[in-house]
mmCIF file of C-alpha atoms and ligand atoms in Angstrom:
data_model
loop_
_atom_site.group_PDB
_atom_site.id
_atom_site.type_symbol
_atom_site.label_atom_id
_atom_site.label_comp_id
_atom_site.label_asym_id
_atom_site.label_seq_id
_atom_site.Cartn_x
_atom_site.Cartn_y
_atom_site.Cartn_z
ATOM 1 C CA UNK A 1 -79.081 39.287 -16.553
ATOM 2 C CA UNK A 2 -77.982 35.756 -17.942
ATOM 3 C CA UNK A 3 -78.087 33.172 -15.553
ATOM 4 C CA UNK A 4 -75.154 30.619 -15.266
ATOM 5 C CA UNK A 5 -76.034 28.805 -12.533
ATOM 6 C CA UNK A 6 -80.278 27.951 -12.169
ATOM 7 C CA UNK A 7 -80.885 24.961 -10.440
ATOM 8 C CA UNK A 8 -83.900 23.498 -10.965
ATOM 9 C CA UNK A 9 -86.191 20.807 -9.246
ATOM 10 C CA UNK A 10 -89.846 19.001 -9.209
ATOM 11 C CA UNK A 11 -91.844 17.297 -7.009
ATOM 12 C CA UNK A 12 -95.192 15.566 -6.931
ATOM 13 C CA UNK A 13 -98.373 16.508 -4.265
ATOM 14 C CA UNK A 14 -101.444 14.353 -3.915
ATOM 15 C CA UNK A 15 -103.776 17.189 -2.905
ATOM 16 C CA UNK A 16 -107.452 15.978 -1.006
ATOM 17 C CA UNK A 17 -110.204 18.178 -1.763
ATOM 18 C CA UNK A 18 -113.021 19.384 0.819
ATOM 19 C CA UNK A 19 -115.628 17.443 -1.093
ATOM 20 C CA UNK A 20 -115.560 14.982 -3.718
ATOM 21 C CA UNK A 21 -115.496 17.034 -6.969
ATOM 22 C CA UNK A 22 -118.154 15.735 -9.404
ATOM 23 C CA UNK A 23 -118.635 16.643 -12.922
ATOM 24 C CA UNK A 24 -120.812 14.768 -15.512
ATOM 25 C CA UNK A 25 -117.629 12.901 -16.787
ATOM 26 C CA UNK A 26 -116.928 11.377 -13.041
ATOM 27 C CA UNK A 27 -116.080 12.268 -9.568
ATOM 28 C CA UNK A 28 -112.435 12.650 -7.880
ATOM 29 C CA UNK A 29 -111.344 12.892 -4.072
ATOM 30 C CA UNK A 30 -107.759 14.098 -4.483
ATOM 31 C CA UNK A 31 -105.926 15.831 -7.144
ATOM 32 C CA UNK A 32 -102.515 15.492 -7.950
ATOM 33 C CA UNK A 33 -100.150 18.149 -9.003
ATOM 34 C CA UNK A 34 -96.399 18.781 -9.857
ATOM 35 C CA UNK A 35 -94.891 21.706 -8.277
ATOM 36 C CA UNK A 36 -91.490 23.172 -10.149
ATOM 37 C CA UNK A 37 -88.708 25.476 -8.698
ATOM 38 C CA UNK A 38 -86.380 27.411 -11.000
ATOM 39 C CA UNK A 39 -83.611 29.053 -8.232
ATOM 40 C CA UNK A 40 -80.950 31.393 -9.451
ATOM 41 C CA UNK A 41 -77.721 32.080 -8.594
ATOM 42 C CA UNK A 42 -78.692 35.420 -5.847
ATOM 43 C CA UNK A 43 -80.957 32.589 -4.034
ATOM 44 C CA UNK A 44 -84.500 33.668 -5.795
ATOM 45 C CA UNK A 45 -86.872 30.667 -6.667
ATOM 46 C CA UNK A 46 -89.391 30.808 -9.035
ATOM 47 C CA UNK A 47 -92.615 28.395 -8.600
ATOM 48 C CA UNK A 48 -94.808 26.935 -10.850
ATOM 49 C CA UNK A 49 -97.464 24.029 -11.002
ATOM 50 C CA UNK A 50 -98.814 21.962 -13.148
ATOM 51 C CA UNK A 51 -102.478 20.600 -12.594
ATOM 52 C CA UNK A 52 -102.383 17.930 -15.391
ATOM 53 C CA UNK A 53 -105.951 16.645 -16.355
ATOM 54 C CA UNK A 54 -106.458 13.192 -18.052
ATOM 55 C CA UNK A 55 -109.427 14.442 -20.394
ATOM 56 C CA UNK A 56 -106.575 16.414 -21.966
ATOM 57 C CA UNK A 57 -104.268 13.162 -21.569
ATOM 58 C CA UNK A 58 -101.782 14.037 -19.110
ATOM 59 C CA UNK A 59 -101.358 12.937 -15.503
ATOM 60 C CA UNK A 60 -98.801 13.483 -12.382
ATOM 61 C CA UNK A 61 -96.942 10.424 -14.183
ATOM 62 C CA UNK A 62 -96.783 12.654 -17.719
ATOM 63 C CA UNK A 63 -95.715 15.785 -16.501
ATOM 64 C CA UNK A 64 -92.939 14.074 -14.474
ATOM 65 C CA UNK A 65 -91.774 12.085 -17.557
ATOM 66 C CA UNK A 66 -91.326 15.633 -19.569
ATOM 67 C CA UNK A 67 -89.976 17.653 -16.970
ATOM 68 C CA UNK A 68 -86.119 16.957 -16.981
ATOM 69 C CA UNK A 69 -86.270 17.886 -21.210
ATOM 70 C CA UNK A 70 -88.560 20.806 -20.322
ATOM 71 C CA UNK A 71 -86.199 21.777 -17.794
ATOM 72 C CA UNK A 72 -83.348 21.474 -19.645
ATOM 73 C CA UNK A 73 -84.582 23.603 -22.204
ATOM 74 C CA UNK A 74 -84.521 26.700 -19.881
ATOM 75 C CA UNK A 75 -80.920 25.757 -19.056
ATOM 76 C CA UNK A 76 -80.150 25.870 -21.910
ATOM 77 C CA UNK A 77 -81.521 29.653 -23.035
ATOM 78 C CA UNK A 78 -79.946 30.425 -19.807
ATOM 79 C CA UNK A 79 -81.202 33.416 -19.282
ATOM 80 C CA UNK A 80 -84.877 33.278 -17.409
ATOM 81 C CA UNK A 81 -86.164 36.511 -18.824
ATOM 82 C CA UNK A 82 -85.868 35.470 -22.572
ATOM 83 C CA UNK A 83 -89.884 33.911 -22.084
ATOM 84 C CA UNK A 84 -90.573 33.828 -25.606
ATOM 85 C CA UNK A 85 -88.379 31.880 -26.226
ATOM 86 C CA UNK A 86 -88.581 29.930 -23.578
ATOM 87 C CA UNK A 87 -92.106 28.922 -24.604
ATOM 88 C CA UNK A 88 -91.551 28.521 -28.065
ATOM 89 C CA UNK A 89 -88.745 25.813 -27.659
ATOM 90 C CA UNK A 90 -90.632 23.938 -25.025
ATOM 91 C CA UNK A 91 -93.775 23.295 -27.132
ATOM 92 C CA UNK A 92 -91.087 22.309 -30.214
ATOM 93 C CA UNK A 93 -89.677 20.120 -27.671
ATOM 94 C CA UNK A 94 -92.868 18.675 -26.052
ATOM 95 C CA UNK A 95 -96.563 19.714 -27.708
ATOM 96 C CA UNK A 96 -98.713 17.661 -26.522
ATOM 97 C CA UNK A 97 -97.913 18.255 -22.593
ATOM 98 C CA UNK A 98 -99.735 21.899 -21.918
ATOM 99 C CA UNK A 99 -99.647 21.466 -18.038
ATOM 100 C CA UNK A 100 -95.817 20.563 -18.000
ATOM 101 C CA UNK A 101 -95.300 23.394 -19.741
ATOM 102 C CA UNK A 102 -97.227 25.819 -17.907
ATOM 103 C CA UNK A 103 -95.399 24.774 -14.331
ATOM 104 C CA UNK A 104 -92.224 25.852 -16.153
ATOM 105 C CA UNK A 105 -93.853 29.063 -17.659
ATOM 106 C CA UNK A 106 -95.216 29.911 -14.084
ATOM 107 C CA UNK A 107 -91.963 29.756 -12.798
ATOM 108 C CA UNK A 108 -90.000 31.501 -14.603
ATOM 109 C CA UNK A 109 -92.439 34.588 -14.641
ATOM 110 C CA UNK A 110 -92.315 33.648 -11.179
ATOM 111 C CA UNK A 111 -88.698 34.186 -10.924
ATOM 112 C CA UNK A 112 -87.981 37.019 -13.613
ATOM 113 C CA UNK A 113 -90.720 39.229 -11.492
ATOM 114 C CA UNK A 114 -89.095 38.540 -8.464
ATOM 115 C CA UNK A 115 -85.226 39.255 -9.984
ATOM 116 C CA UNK A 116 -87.282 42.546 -10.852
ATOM 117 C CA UNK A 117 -88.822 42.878 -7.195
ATOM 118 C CA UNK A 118 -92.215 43.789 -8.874
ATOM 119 C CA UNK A 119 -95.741 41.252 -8.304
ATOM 120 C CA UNK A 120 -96.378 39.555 -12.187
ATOM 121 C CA UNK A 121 -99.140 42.069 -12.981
ATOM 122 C CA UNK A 122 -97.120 45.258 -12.658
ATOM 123 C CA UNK A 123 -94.407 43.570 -15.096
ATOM 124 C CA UNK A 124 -97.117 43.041 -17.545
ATOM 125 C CA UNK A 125 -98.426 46.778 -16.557
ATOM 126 C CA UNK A 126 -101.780 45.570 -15.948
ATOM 127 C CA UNK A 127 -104.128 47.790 -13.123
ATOM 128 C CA UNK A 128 -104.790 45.621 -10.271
ATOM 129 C CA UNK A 129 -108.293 47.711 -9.375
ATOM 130 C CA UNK A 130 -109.560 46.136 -12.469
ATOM 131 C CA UNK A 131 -109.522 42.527 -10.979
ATOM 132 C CA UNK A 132 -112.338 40.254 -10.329
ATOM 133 C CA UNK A 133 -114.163 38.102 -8.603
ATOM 134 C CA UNK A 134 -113.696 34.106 -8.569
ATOM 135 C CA UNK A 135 -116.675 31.707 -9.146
ATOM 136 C CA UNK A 136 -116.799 29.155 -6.936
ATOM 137 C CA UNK A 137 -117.558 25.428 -8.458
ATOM 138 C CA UNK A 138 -120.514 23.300 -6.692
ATOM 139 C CA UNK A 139 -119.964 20.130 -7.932
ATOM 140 C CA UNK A 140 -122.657 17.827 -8.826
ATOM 141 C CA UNK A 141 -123.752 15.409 -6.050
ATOM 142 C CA UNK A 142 -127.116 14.467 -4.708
ATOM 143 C CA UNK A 143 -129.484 17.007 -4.316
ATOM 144 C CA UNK A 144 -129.127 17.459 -0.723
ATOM 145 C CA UNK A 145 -125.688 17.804 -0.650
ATOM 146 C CA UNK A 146 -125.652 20.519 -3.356
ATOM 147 C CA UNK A 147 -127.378 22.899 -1.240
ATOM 148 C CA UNK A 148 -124.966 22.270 1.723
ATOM 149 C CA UNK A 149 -122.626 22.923 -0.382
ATOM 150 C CA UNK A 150 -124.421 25.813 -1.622
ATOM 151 C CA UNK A 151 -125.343 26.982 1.661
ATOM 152 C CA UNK A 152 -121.508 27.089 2.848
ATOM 153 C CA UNK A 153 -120.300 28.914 0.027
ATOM 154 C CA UNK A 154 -122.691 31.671 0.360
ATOM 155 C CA UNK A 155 -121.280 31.687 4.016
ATOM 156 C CA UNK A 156 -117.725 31.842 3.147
ATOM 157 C CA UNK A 157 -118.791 34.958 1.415
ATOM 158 C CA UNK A 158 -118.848 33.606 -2.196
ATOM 159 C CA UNK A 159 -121.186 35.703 -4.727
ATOM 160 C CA UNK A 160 -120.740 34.049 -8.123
ATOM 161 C CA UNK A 161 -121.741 30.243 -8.015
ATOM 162 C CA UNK A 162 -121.287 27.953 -10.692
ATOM 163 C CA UNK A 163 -123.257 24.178 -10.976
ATOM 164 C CA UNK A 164 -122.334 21.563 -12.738
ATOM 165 C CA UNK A 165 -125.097 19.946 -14.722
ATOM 166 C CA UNK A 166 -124.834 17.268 -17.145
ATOM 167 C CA UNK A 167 -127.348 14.726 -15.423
ATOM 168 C CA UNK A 168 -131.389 13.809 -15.595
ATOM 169 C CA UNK A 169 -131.733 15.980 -12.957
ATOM 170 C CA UNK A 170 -130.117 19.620 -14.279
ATOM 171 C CA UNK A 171 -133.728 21.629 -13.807
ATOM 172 C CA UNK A 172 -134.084 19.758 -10.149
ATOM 173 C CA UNK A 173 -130.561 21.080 -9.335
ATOM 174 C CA UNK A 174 -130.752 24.254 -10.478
ATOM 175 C CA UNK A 175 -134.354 25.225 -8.843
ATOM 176 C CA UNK A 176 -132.525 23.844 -5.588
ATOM 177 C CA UNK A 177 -129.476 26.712 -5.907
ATOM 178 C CA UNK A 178 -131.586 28.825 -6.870
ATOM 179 C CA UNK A 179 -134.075 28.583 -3.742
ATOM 180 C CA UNK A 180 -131.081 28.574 -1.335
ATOM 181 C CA UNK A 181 -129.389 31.798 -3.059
ATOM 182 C CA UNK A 182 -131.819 33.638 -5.515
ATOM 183 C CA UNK A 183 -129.425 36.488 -5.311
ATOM 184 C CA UNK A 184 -126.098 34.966 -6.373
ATOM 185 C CA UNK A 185 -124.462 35.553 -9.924
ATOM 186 C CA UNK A 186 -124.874 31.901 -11.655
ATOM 187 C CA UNK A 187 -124.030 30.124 -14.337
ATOM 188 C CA UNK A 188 -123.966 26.251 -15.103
ATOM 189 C CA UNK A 189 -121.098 24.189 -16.997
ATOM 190 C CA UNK A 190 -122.685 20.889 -18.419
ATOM 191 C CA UNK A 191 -119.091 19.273 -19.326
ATOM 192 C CA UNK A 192 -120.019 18.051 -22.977
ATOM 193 C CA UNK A 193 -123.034 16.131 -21.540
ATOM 194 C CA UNK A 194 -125.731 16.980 -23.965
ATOM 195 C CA UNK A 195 -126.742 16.341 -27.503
ATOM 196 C CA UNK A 196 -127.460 19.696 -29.452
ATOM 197 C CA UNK A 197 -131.589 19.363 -29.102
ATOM 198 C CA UNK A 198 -131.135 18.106 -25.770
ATOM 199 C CA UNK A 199 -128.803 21.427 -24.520
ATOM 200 C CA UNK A 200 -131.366 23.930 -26.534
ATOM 201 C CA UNK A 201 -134.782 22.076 -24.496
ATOM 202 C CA UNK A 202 -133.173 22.671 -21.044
ATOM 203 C CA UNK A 203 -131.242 25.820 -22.002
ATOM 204 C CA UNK A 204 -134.597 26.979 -22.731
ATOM 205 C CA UNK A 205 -135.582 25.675 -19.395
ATOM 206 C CA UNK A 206 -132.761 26.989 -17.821
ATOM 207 C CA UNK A 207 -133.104 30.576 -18.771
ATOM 208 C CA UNK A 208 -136.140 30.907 -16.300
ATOM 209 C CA UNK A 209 -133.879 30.491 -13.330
ATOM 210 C CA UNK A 210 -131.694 33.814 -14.390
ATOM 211 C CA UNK A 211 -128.612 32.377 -15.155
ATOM 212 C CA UNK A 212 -125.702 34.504 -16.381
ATOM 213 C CA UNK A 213 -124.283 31.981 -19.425
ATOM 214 C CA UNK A 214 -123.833 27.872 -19.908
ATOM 215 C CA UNK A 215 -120.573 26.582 -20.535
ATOM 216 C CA UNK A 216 -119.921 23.950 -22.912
ATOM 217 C CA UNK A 217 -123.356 22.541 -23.749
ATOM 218 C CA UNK A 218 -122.360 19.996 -26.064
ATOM 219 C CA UNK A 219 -119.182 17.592 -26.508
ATOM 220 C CA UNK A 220 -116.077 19.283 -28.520
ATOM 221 C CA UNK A 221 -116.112 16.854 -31.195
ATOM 222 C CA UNK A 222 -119.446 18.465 -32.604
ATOM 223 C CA UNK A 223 -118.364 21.527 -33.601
ATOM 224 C CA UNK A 224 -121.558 22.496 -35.471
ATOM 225 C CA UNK A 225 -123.712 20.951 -32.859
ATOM 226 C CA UNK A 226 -122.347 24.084 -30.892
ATOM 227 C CA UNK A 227 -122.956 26.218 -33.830
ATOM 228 C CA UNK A 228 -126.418 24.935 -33.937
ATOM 229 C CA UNK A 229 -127.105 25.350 -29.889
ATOM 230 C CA UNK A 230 -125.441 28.875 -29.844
ATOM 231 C CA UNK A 231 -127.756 29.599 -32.994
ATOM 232 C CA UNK A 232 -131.024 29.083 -30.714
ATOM 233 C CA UNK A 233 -130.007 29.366 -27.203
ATOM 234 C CA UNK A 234 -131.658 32.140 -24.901
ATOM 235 C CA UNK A 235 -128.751 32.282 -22.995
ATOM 236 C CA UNK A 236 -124.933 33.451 -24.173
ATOM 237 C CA UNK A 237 -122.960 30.464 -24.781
ATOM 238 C CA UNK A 238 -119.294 29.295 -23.223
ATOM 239 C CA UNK A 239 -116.677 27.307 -24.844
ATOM 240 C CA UNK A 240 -114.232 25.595 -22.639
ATOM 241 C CA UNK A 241 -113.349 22.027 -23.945
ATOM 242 C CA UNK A 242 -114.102 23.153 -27.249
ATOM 243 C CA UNK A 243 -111.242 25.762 -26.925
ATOM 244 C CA UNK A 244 -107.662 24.403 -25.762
ATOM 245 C CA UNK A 245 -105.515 25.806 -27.714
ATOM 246 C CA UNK A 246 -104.960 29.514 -29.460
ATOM 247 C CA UNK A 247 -105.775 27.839 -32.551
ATOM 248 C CA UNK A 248 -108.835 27.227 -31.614
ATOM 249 C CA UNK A 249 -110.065 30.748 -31.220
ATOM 250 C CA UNK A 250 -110.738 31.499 -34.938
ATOM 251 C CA UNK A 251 -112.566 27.709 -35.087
ATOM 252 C CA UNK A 252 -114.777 28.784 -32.396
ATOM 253 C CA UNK A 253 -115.624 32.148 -32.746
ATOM 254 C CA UNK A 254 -118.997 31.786 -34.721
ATOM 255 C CA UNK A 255 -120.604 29.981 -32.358
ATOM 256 C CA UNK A 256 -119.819 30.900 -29.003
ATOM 257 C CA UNK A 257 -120.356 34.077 -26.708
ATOM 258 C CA UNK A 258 -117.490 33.393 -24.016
ATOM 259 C CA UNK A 259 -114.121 31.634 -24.528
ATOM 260 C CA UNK A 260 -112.929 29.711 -21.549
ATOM 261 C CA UNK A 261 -109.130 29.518 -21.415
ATOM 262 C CA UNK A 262 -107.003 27.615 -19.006
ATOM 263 C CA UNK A 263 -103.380 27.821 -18.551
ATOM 264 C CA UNK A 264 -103.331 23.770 -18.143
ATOM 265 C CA UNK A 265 -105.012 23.701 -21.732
ATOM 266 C CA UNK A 266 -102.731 26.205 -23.438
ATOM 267 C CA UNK A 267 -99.203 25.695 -22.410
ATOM 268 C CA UNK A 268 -97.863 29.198 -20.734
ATOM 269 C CA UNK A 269 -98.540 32.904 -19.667
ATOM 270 C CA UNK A 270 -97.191 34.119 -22.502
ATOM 271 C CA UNK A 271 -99.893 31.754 -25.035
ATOM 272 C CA UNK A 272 -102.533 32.236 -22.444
ATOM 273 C CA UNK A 273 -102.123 36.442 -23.288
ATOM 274 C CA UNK A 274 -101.722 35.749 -27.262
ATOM 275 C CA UNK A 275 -105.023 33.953 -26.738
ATOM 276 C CA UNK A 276 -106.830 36.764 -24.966
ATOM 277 C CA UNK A 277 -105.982 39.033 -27.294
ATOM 278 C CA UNK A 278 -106.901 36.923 -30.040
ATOM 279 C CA UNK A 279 -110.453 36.366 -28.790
ATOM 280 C CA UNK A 280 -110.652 39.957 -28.031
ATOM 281 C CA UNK A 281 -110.078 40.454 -31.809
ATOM 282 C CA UNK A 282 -113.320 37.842 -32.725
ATOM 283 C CA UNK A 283 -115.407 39.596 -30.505
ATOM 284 C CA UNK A 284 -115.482 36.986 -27.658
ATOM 285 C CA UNK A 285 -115.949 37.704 -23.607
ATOM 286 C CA UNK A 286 -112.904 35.856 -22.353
ATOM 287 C CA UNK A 287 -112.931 33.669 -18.864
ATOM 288 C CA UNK A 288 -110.219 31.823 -17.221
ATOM 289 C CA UNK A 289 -110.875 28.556 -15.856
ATOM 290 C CA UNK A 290 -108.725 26.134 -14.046
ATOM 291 C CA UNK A 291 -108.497 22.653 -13.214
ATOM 292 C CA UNK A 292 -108.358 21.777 -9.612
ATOM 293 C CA UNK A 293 -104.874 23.080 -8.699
ATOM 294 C CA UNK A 294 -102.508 24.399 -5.654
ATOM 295 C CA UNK A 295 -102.118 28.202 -5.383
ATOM 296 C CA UNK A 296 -98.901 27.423 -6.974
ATOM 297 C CA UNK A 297 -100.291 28.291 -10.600
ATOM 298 C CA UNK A 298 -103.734 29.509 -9.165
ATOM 299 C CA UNK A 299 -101.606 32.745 -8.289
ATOM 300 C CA UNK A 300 -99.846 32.951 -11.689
ATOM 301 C CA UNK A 301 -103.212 32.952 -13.171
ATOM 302 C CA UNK A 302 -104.427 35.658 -11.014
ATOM 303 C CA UNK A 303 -102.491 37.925 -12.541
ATOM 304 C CA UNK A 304 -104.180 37.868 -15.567
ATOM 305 C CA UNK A 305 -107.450 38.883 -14.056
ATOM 306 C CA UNK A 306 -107.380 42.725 -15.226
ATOM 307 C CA UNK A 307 -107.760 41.546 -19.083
ATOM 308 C CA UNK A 308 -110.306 38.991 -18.420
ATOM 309 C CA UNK A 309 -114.704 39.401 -18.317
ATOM 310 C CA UNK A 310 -114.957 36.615 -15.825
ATOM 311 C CA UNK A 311 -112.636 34.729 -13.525
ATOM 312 C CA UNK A 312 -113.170 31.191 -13.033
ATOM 313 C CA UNK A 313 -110.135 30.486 -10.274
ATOM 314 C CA UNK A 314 -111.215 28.333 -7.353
ATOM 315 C CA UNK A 315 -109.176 25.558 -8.322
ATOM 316 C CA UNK A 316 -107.292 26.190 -4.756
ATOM 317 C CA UNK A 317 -110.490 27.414 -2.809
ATOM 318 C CA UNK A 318 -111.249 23.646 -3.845
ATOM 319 C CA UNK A 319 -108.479 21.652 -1.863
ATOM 320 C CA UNK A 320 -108.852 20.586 2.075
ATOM 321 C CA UNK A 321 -105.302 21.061 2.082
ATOM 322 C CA UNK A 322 -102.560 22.910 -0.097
ATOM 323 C CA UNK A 323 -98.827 23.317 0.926
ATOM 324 C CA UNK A 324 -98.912 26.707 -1.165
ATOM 325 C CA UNK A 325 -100.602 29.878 -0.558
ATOM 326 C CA UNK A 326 -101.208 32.417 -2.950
ATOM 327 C CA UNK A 327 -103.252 35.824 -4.191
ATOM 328 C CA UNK A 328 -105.598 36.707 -1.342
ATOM 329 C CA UNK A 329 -108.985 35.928 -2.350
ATOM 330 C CA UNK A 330 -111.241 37.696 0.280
ATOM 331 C CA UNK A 331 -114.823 36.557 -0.464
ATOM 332 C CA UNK A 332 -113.658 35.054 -3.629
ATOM 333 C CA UNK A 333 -112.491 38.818 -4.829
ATOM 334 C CA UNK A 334 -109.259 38.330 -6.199
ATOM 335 C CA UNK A 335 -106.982 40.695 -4.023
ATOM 336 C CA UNK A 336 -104.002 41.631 -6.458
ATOM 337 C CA UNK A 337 -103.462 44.814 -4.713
ATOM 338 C CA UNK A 338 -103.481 43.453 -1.211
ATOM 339 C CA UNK A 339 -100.430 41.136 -2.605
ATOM 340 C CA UNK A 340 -97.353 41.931 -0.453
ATOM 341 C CA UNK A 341 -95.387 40.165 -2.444
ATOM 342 C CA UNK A 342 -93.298 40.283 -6.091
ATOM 343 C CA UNK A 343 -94.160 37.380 -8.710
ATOM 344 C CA UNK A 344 -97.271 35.473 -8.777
ATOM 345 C CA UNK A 345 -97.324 35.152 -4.442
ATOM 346 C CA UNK A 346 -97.306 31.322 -4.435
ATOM 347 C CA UNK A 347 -95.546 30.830 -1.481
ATOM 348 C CA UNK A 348 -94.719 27.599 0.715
ATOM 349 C CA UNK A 349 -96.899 28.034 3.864
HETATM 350 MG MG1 MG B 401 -115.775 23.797 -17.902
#
């Protein structure tokens, strides 16, 4: 199934969100993604996205500079379903642009299920009961408005929150969530912004308010200040910022409880799954995050719910507006068996 004549194509979105998005490195109002079509000769299109993130140095600007060579490279395997490859020669070609990658990756999954009229999870033979439920991000604003916030997700039907922290105010914010929805499943992502004593004083705090785990306590270039947090924290301990790449399993697996992949960080599906399975093998609970992103790549990474502990995927649930639609997500539960259609479902609406 060789394909002689793909046509491919990009284009940029600037997507608003519902509410400015706030984490303890800054706050954003729009996002801005890169959308890629791979079409074969029978008229099937594959889709893919890439939600670049500057902490990870790429923007809208980046991923369109690497796109035509990216592009090219899957012209020139010429055959869609060769993925391996496909991913291998793309990171020889560009390795420091994860998110450009990915868009390609997405797509051509995208397209290779669809030649094979079968959703992405059933190619990989994964069981779409086992799926999940999303989190859904509040992100940090004044205190009022974080229990609006809080307030409309539990309306929308959400049942795992997760608060951004990072701030002199993380017990303040918390006891606020917490008195609006002292039910919900919660957990709290502080974004790098503590020092090691600092994260184990209010993770000791913290842990009165029943919180599930705490993602990324301490900044990524202090390794053993996350050693020495995970060594004395009450609660189990995510890694997100301090885990980008697969190489980065092994480095973190002593001192973490949960890794927290993201297809932006790591460059494909096919890495993202090498990954899994590699935490798997250091004993790690695996998560998969996102950045804020259109259901274009939101619904690739859907797919990958069955082998995953805890789904992280609101990246879309996020946006005021998205030009894509993707996996249903009634109530946040991630609704691969109520998908209709073959590949990852990202779909122009
Ligand atoms: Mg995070």
């Amino acid at each position: 199934m060789a394909d002689t004549d793909l046509e491919t194509r990009f284009e940029r979105h600037a997507l608003p969100l519902e509410y400015p998005f706030g984490i303890s490195r800054g706050t954003r109002s729009e996002t801005e993604v890169v959308t890629v079509h791979v079409e074969d000769g029978d008229g099937n299109v594959g889709i893919g996205a890439a939600g670049p993130s500057a902490h990870y140095g790429e923007t809208a600007a980046t991923v369109e500079a690497v796109l035509p060579d990216l592009l090219a490279v899957v012209e020139d395997v010429g055959d869609t379903h060769q993925l391996e490859r496909i991913e291998r020669r793309m990171r020889e070609t560009v390795e420091r642009n994860p998110a450009a990658r990915t868009a390609v990756s997405i797509a051509c999954h995208d397209l290779v299920a669809k030649r094979l009229e079968v959703p992405l999870y059933r190619y990989w033979g994964l069981d779409p009961a086992e799926t999940l439920e999303t989190s859904y991000t509040i992100g940090l604003d004044d205190l009022e408005t974080m229990r609006e916030k809080t307030e409309t997700a539990l309306e929308r039907g959400y049942g795992r929150l997760k608060v951004k922290l990072g701030t002199d105010r993380d017990i303040e914010i918390v006891e606020t969530i917490r008195d609006v929805a002292p039910e919900v499943d919660l957990f709290v992502d502080a974004n790098e912004a503590w020092t090691p004593r600092e994260a184990v004083a209010r993770i000791e705090r913290l842990a009165e308010y029943d919180l599930e785990f705490v993602e990324q306590p301490v900044p990524a270039e202090n390794p053993e200040g996350l050693r020495f947090v995970y060594e004395r924290s009450p609660l189990p301990i995510a890694a997100d910022e301090s885990c980008v790449t697969l190489e980065d399993v092994p480095r973190i697996a002593d001192r973490c409880d949960i890794a927290n992949l993201k297809l932006m960080k790591c460059g494909g599906l096919r890495e993202a799954r090498r990954m899994i399975s590699t935490a798997r093998a250091h004993g790690l609970e695996v998560m998969l995050g996102c950045m804020t992103e259109s259901d274009a790549s939101i619904a690739a990474a859907c797919h990958l719910a069955p082998l995953l502990d805890y789904a992280d995927l609101d990246g879309a649930l996020l946006l005021a507006e998205d030009p894509y639609d993707g996996v249903p997500m009634p109530d946040g539960r991630i609704d691969l068996a109520g998908l209709e259609r073959s590949g990852t479902g990202a779909r122009l609406e």
